[in-house]
Coordinates of C-alpha atoms in Angstrom, one line a residue:
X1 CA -1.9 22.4 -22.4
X2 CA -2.8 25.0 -25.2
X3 CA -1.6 24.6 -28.5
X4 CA 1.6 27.5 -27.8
X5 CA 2.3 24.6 -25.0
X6 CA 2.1 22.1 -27.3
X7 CA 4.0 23.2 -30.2
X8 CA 6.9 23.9 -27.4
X9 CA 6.6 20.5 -25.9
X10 CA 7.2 19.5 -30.1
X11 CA 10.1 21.7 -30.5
X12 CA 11.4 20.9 -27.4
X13 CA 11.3 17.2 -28.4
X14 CA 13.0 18.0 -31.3
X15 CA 16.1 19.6 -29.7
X16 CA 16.3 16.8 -27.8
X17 CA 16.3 14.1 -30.2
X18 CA 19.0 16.1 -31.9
X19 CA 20.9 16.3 -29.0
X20 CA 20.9 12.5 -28.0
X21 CA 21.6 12.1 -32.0
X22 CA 25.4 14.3 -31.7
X23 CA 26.0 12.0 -28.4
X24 CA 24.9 8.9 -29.8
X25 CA 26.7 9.1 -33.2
X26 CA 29.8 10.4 -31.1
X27 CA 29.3 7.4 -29.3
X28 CA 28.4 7.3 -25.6
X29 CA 32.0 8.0 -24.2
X30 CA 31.9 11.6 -26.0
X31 CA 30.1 12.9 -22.9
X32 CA 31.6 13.3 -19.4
X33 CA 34.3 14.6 -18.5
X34 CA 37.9 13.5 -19.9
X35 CA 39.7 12.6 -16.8
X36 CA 37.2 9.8 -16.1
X37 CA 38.0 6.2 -16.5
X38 CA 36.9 5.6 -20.2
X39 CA 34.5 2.5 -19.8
X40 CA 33.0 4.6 -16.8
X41 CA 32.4 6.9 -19.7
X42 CA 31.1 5.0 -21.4
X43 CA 28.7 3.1 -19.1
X44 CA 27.3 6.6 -17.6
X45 CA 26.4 7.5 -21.0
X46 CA 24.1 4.7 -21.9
X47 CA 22.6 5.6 -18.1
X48 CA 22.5 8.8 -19.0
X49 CA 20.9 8.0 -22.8
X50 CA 18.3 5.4 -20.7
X51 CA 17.1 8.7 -18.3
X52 CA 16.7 11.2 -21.8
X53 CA 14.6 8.9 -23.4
X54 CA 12.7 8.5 -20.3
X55 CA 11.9 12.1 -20.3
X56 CA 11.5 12.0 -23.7
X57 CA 8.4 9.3 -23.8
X58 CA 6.7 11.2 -21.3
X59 CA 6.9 14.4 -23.6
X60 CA 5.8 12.5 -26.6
X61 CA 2.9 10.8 -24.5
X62 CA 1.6 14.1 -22.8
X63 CA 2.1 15.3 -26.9
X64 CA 0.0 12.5 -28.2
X65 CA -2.7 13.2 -25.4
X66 CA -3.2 17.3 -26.5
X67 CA -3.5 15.8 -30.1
X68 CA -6.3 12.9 -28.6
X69 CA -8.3 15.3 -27.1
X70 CA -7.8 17.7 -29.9
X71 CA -9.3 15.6 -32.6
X72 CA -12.4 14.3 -30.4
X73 CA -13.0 17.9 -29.5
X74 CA -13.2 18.9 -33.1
X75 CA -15.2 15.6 -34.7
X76 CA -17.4 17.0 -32.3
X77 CA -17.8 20.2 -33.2
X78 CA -17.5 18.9 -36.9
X79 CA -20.4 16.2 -36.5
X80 CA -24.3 17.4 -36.6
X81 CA -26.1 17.5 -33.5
X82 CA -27.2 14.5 -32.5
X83 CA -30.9 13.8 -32.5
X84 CA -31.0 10.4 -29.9
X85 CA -28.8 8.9 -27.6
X86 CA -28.1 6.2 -30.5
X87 CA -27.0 8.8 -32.6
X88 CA -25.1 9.9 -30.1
X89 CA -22.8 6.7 -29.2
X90 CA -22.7 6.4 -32.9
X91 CA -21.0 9.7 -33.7
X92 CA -18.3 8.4 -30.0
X93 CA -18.1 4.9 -31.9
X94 CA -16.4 6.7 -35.1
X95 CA -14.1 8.9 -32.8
X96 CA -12.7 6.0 -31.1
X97 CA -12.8 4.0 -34.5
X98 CA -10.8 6.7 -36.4
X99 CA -8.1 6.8 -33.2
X100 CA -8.0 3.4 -33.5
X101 CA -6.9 2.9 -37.3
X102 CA -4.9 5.7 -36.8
X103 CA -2.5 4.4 -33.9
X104 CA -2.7 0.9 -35.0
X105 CA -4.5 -0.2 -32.0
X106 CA -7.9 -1.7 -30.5
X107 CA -10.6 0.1 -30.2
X108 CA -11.2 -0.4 -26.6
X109 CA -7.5 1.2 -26.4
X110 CA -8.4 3.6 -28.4
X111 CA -11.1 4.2 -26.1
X112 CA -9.3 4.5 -22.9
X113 CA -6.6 7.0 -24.7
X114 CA -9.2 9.5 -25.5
X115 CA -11.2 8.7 -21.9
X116 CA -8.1 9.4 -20.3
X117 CA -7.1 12.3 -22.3
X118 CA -10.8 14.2 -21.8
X119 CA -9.6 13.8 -17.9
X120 CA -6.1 14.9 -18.2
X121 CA -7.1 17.9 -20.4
X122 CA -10.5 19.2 -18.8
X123 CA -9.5 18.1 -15.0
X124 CA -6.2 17.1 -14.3
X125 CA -3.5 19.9 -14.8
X126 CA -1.2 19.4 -12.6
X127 CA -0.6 15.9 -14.0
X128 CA -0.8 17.1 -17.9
X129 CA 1.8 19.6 -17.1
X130 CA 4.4 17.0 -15.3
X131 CA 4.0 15.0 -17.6
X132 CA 4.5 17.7 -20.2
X133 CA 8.1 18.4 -18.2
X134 CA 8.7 14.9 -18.2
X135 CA 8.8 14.4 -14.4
X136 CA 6.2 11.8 -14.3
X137 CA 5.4 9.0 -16.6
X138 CA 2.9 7.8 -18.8
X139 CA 2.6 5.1 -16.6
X140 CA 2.0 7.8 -13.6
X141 CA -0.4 9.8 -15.5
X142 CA -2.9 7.0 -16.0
X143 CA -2.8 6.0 -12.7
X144 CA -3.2 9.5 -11.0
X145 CA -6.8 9.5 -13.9
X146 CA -7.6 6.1 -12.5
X147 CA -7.1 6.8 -8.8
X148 CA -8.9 10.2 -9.5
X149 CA -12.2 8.5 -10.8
X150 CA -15.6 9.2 -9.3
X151 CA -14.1 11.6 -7.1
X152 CA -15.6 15.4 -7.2
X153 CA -13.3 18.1 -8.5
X154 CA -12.1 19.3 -5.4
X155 CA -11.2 15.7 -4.3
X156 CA -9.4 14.6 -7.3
X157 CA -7.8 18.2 -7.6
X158 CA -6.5 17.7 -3.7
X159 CA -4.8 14.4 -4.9
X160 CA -3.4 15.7 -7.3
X161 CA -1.9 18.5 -5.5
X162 CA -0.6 16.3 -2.2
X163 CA 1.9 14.2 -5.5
X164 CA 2.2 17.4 -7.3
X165 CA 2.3 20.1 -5.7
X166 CA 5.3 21.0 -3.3
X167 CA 3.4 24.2 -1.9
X168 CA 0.3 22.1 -1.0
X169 CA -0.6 21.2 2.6
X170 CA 1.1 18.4 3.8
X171 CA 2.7 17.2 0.4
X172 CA 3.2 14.0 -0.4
X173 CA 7.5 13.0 0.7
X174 CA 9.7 13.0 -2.1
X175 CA 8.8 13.4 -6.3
X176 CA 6.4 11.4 -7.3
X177 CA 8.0 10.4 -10.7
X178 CA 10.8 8.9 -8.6
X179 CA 8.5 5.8 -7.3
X180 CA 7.9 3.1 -9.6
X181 CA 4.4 3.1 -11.0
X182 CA 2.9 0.4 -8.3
X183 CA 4.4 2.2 -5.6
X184 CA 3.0 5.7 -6.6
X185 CA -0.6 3.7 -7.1
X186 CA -0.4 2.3 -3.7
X187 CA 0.4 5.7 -2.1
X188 CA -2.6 7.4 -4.3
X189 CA -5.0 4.9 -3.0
X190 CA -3.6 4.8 0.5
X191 CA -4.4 9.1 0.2
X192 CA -7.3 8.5 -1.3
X193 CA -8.9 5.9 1.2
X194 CA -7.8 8.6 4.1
X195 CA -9.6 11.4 2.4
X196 CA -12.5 10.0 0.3
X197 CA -15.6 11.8 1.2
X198 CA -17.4 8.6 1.7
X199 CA -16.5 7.0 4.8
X200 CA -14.5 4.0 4.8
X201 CA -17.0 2.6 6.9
X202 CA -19.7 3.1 4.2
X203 CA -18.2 1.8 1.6
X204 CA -16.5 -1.1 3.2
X205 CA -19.9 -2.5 4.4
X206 CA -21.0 -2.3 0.8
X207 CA -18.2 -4.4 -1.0
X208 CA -18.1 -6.3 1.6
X209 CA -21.9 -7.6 0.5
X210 CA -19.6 -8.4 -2.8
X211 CA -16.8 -11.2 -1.0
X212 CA -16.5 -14.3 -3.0
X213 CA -14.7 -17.4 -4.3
X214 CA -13.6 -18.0 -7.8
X215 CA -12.6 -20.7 -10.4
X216 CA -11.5 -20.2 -13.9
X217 CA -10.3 -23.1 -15.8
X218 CA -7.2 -22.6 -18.0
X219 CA -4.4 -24.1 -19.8
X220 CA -2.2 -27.2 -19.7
X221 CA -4.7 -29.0 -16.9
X222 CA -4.4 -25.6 -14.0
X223 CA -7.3 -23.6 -13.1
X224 CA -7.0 -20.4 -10.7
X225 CA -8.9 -20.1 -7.6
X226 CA -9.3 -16.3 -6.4
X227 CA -10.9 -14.6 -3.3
X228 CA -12.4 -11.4 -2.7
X229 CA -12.0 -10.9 1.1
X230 CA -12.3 -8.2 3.7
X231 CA -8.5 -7.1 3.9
X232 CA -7.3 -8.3 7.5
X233 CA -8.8 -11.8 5.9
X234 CA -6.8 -11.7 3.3
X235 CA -3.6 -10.6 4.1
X236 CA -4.0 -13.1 7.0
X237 CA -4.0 -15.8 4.7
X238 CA -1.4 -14.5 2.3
X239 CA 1.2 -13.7 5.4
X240 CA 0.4 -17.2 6.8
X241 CA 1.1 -19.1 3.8
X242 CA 3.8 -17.1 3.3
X243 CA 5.5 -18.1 6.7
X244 CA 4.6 -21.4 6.4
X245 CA 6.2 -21.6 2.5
X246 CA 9.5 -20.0 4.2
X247 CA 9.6 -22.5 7.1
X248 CA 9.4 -25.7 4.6
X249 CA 12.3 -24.1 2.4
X250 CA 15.7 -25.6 3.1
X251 CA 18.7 -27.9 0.9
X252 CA 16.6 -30.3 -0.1
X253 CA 13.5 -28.6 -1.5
X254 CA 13.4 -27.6 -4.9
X255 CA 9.9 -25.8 -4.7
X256 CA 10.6 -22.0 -5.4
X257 CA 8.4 -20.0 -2.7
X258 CA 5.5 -19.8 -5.2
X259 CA 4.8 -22.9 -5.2
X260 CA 5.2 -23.4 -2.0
X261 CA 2.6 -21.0 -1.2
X262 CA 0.4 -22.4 -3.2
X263 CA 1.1 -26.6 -1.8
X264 CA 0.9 -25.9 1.6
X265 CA -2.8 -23.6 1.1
X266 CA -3.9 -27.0 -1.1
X267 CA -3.0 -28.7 1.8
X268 CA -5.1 -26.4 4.3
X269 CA -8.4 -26.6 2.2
X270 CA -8.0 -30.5 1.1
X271 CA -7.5 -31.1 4.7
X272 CA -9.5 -32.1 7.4
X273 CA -9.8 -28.3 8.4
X274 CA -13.5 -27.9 6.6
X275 CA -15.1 -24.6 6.9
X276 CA -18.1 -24.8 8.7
X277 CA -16.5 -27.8 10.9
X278 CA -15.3 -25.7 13.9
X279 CA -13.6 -22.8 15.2
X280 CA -10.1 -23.8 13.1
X281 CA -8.5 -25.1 16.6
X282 CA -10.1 -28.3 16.1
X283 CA -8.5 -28.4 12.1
X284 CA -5.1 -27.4 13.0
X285 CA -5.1 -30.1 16.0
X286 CA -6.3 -32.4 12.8
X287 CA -3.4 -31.7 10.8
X288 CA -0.6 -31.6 13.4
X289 CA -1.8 -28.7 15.8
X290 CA 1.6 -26.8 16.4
X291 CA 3.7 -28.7 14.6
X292 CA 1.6 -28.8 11.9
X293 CA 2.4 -32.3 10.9
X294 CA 0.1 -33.8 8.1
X295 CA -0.3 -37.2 6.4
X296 CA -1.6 -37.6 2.6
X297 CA -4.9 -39.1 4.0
X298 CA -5.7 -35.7 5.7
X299 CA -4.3 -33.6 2.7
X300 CA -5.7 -35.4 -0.2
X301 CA -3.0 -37.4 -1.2
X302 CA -1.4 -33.6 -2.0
X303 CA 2.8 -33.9 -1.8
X304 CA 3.5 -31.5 0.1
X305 CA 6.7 -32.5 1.7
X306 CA 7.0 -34.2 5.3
X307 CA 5.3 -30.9 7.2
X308 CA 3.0 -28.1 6.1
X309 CA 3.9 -26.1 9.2
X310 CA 1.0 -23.2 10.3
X311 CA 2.1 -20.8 12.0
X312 CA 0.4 -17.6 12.9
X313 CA 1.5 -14.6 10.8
X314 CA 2.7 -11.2 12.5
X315 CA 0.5 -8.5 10.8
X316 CA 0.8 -4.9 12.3
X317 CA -2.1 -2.9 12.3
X318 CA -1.2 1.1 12.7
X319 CA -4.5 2.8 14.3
X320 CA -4.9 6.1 15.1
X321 CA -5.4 7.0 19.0
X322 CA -9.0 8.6 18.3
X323 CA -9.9 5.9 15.9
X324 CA -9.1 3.1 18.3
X325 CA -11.1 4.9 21.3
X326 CA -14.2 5.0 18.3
X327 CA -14.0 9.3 18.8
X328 CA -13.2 9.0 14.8
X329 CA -13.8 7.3 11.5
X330 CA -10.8 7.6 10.4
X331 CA -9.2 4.5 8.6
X332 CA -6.2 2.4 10.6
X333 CA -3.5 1.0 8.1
X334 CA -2.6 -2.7 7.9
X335 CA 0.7 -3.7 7.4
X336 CA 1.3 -5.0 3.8
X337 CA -1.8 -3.5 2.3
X338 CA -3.3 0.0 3.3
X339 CA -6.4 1.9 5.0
X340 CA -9.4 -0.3 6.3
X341 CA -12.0 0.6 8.3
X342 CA -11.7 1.4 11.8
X343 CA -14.2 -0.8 13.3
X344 CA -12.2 -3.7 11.5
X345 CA -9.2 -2.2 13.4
X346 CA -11.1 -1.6 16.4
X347 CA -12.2 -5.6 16.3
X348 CA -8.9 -7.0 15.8
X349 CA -7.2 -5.0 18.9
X350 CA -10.5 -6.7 20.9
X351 CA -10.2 -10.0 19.8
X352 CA -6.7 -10.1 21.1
X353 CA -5.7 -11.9 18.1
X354 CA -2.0 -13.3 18.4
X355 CA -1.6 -12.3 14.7
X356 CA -2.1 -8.7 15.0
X357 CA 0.1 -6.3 16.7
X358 CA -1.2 -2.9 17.6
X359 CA 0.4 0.3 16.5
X360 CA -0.9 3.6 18.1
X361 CA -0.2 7.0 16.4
X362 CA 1.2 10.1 17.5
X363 CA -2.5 12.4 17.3
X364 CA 0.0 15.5 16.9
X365 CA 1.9 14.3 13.5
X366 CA 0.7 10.4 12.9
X367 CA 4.2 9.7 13.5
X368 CA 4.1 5.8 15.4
X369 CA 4.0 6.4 19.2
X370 CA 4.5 2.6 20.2
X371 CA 4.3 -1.2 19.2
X372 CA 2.0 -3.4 21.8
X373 CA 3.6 -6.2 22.2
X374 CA 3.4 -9.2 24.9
X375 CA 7.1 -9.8 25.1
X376 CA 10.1 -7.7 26.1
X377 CA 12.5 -8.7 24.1
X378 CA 14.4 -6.6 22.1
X379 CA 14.7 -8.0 18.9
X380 CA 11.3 -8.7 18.6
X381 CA 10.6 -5.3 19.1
X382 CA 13.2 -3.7 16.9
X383 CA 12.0 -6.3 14.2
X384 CA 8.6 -4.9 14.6
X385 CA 9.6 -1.5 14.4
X386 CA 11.7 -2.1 11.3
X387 CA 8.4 -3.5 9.3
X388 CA 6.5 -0.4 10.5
X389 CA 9.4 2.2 9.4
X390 CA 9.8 0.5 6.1
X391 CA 6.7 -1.1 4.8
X392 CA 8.3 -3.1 2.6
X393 CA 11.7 -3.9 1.4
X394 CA 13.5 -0.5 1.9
X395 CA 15.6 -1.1 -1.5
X396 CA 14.1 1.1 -4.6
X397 CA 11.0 0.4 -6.2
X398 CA 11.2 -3.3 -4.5
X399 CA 7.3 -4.3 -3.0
X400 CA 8.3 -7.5 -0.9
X401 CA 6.4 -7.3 2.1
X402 CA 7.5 -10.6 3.2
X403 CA 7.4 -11.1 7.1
X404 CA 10.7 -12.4 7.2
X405 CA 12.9 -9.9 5.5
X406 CA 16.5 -10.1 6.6
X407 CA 17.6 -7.3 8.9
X408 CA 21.0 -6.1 7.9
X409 CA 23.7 -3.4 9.6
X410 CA 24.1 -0.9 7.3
X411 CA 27.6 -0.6 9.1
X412 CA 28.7 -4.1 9.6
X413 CA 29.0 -5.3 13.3
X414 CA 32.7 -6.1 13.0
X415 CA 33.6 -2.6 11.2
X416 CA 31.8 -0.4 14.7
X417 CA 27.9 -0.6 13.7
X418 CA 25.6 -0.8 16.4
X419 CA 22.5 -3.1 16.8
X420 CA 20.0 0.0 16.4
X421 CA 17.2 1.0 14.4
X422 CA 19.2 4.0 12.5
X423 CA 21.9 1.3 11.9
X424 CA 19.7 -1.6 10.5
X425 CA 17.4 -2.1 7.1
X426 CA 15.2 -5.4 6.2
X427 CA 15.9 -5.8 2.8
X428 CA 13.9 -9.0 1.1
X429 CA 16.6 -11.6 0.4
X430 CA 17.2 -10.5 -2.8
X431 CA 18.4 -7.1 -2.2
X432 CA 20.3 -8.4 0.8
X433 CA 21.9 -10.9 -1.6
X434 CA 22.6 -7.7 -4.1
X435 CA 24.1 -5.6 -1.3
X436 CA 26.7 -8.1 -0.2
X437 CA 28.3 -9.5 -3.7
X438 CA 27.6 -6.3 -5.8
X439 CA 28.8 -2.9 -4.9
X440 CA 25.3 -2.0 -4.4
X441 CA 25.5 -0.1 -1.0
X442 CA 22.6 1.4 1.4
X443 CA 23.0 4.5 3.1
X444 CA 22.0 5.9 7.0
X445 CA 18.9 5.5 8.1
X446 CA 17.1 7.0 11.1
X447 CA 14.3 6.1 13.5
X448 CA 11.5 7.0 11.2
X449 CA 13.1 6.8 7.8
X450 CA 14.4 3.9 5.8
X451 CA 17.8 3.8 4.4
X452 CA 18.7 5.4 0.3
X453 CA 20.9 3.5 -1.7
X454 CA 24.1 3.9 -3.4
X455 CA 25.0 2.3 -6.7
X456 CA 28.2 0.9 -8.3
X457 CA 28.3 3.7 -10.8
X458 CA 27.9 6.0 -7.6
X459 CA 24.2 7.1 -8.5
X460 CA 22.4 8.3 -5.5
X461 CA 18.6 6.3 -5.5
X462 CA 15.8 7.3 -2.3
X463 CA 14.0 4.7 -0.8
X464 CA 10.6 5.4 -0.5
X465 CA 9.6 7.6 2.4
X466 CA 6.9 6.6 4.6
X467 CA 4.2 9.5 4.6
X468 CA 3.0 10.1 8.1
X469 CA -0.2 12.4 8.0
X470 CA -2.0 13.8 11.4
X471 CA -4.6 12.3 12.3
X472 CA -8.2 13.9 12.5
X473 CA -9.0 15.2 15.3
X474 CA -12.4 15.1 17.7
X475 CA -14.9 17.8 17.8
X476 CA -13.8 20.0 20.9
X477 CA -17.3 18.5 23.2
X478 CA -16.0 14.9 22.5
X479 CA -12.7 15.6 24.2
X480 CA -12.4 18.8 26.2
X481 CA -9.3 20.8 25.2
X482 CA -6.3 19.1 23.6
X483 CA -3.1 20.5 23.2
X484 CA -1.7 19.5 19.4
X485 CA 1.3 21.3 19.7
X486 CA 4.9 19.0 20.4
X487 CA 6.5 19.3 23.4

């Protein structure tokens, strides 16, 4: 953005403001057409008010970002040549000092505006120009600069261009603006981890070096306990406490899932199951083997209700074909939380382990090719697919990865629908809940793409789209010829 771009981004706000002024002091019923109902009206122009202003912040921040990097460019060029490093950080100290009284704010937020202004201004075009339009939040922006960090230029300007760019190779399924901010940062690191110039591998091995156990005392007599873990570890845990929490929820508990979660992993730890003690058979046999019956000797005196069932969790664990037969390095996706390294992929298909389910790619398109699985049945299977088409709860901006998300018929069983994949979502129970008393209603799905969703005021919303990328392929003397091109 050059100052001609800026002073059109002010104007622009301007005539904008004044617009949303005539409609607001009209009242929001002045817009829309006259035939409508009138509290339709009415409610579609507050809607419509909510989306301006919207826009309008991320003018005024991409705005306030040209002005950041304005003034530390010129108390630069203002201040004399520094003649030491500590002269140096002094003259930054007073930039960010001056920001800070200026905007009301702390210095160290001062700090990050003007660091992420530099990047936004000096490496990040793409990004300072939707934001500019008002496509892409704040919110967005800082993430994209975050996500874009220690990368080289080329890498962060690829990034940016797959979210950004609808020309680019391969782009990135849908406008970027249009998936809530944790959303669009877990589909910039999942890119990122797939095309990082550092191997997976590499840098896995290094933070694993870094795994640890935490405790922080805090208010009102609780303390939090944290774990840094190698991922299939972790969301092992977190997808077993999860099932087990479910399977103690019934009439008579009044424990919200929460704390269930966190009762019944007490329970584990306080238990006879100590690390160290034996392979973890021996502990769950200890504690009630299968049916995971517990007394309060064995869990510490914890109340954690009659059972602390623990069952093993379903994780899916999508690999690329090359990757699995070690031809690649190129990262394998687990279900639930993103890229990790093949060989932690590779290890998990070996070990047979009940709580992963293999998913092989399609080396053509990365498109799913099939689900391994042990049993036949069909509901299983469609279950599994399901989780794999959707990643999540399929309903807008909605993260629950829960295991046992609720498959629905989008067209109900009794009014024709059919028990098939393009005729079935797995919303969380929430969003179930919302689709059957609200008018709230999803759309048609397909095989490989989740269902969009319709609301009351007849607003059309996408779900997110999964973004299947090809896989790498094997230098030609690894693998003879291959033919990449579909049937």
């Amino acid at each position: 953005m050059d100052s001609r771009a800026a002073v059109a981004t002010a104007e622009a706000l301007s005539v904008s403001f004044a617009e949303l002024a005539v409609v607001l002091r009209g009242g929001p019923e002045a817009s829309g057409s006259g035939g409508a109902d009138p509290l339709r009206r009415v409610a579609d122009g507050f809607l419509d008010g909510l989306a301006e202003i919207s826009r309008l912040d991320a003018k005024s921040a991409a705005l306030k970002v040209w002005l950041a990097a304005g003034y530390a460019a010129a108390a630069q060029a203002l201040a004399a040549p520094a003649t030491s490093p500590e002269d140096h950080t002094g003259q930054e100290m007073a930039v960010v000092a001056e920001v800070a009284c200026v905007l009301t704010v702390s210095e160290r937020s001062a700090g990050a505006l003007l660091a992420e202004a530099h990047s936004l201004t000096t490496a990040l075009p793409l990004t300072l120009s939707a934001l500019q339009a008002g496509t892409i939040s704040w919110q967005h922006a800082r993430i994209m600069v975050d996500e874009t960090t220690n990368l080289d230029r080329p890498g962060a300007a690829a990034l940016e261009a797959h979210f950004l760019d609808p020309h680019a190779v391969n782009p990135a399924r849908g406008p970027a603006g249009e998936l809530i901010p944790g959303r669009f940062r877990h589909k910039a690191r999942t890119w990122r981890e797939r095309h990082h110039p550092v191997s997976i591998e590499k840098r896995h091995i290094k933070s694993a070096a870094d795994r640890r156990l935490e405790y922080a005392p805090d208010r009102d007599g609780m303390a939090w306990l944290s774990a840094y873990l190698p991922a299939d570890q972790a969301s092992g845990i977190w997808d077993r406490a999860t099932t087990a929490a479910r399977a103690l929820q019934g009439p008579h508990e009044d424990r919200n899932l929460s704390q269930l979660r966190a009762d019944s992993v007490t329970a584990w730890l306080l238990g006879n199951n100590i690390a160290g003690g034996g392979t973890g058979d021996e502990g769950r046999e200890k504690s009630g083997g299968a049916t995971g019956e517990t007394s309060d000797e064995e869990t510490g005196g914890l109340a954690v209700g009659d059972r602390v069932p623990s069952p093993r969790a379903q994780v899916l664990v999508t690999v690329p074909v090359f990757s699995l037969l070690g031809v690649t390095d190129e990262p394998a996706m687990l279900d639930g939380y993103g890229p990790i390294p093949p060989s932690m992929a590779r290890q998990l298909v070996a070990d047979g382990a009940e709580s992963f389910h293999r998913v092989l790619t399609d080396p053509r398109d990365g498109a799913p090719l099939e689900i391994g699985r042990t049993s036949y049945r069909l509901t299983k299977a469609q279950r599994q697919w399901l989780r794999l088409r959707d990643g999540k709860c399929p309903f807008p901006g909605c993260s629950n990865h829960s295991l046992d998300n609720e498959a629905d018929h989008l067209l109900a069983w009794a009014h024709g629908g059919r028990t098939g994949i393009s005729n079935l979502g797995q919303p969380c129970r929430k969003h179930h809940r919302l689709r059957h008393i609200t008018g709230w209603k999803p759309t048609g799905a397909t095989k490989n793409e989740p269902p969009s969703w319709i609301s009351p005021t007849g607003r059309h919303y996408q779900s997110e789209h999964p973004d299947w990328e090809p896989p790498n392929l094997p230098a030609s003397e690894t693998t003879g010829a291959l033919c990449t091109t579909p049937p």
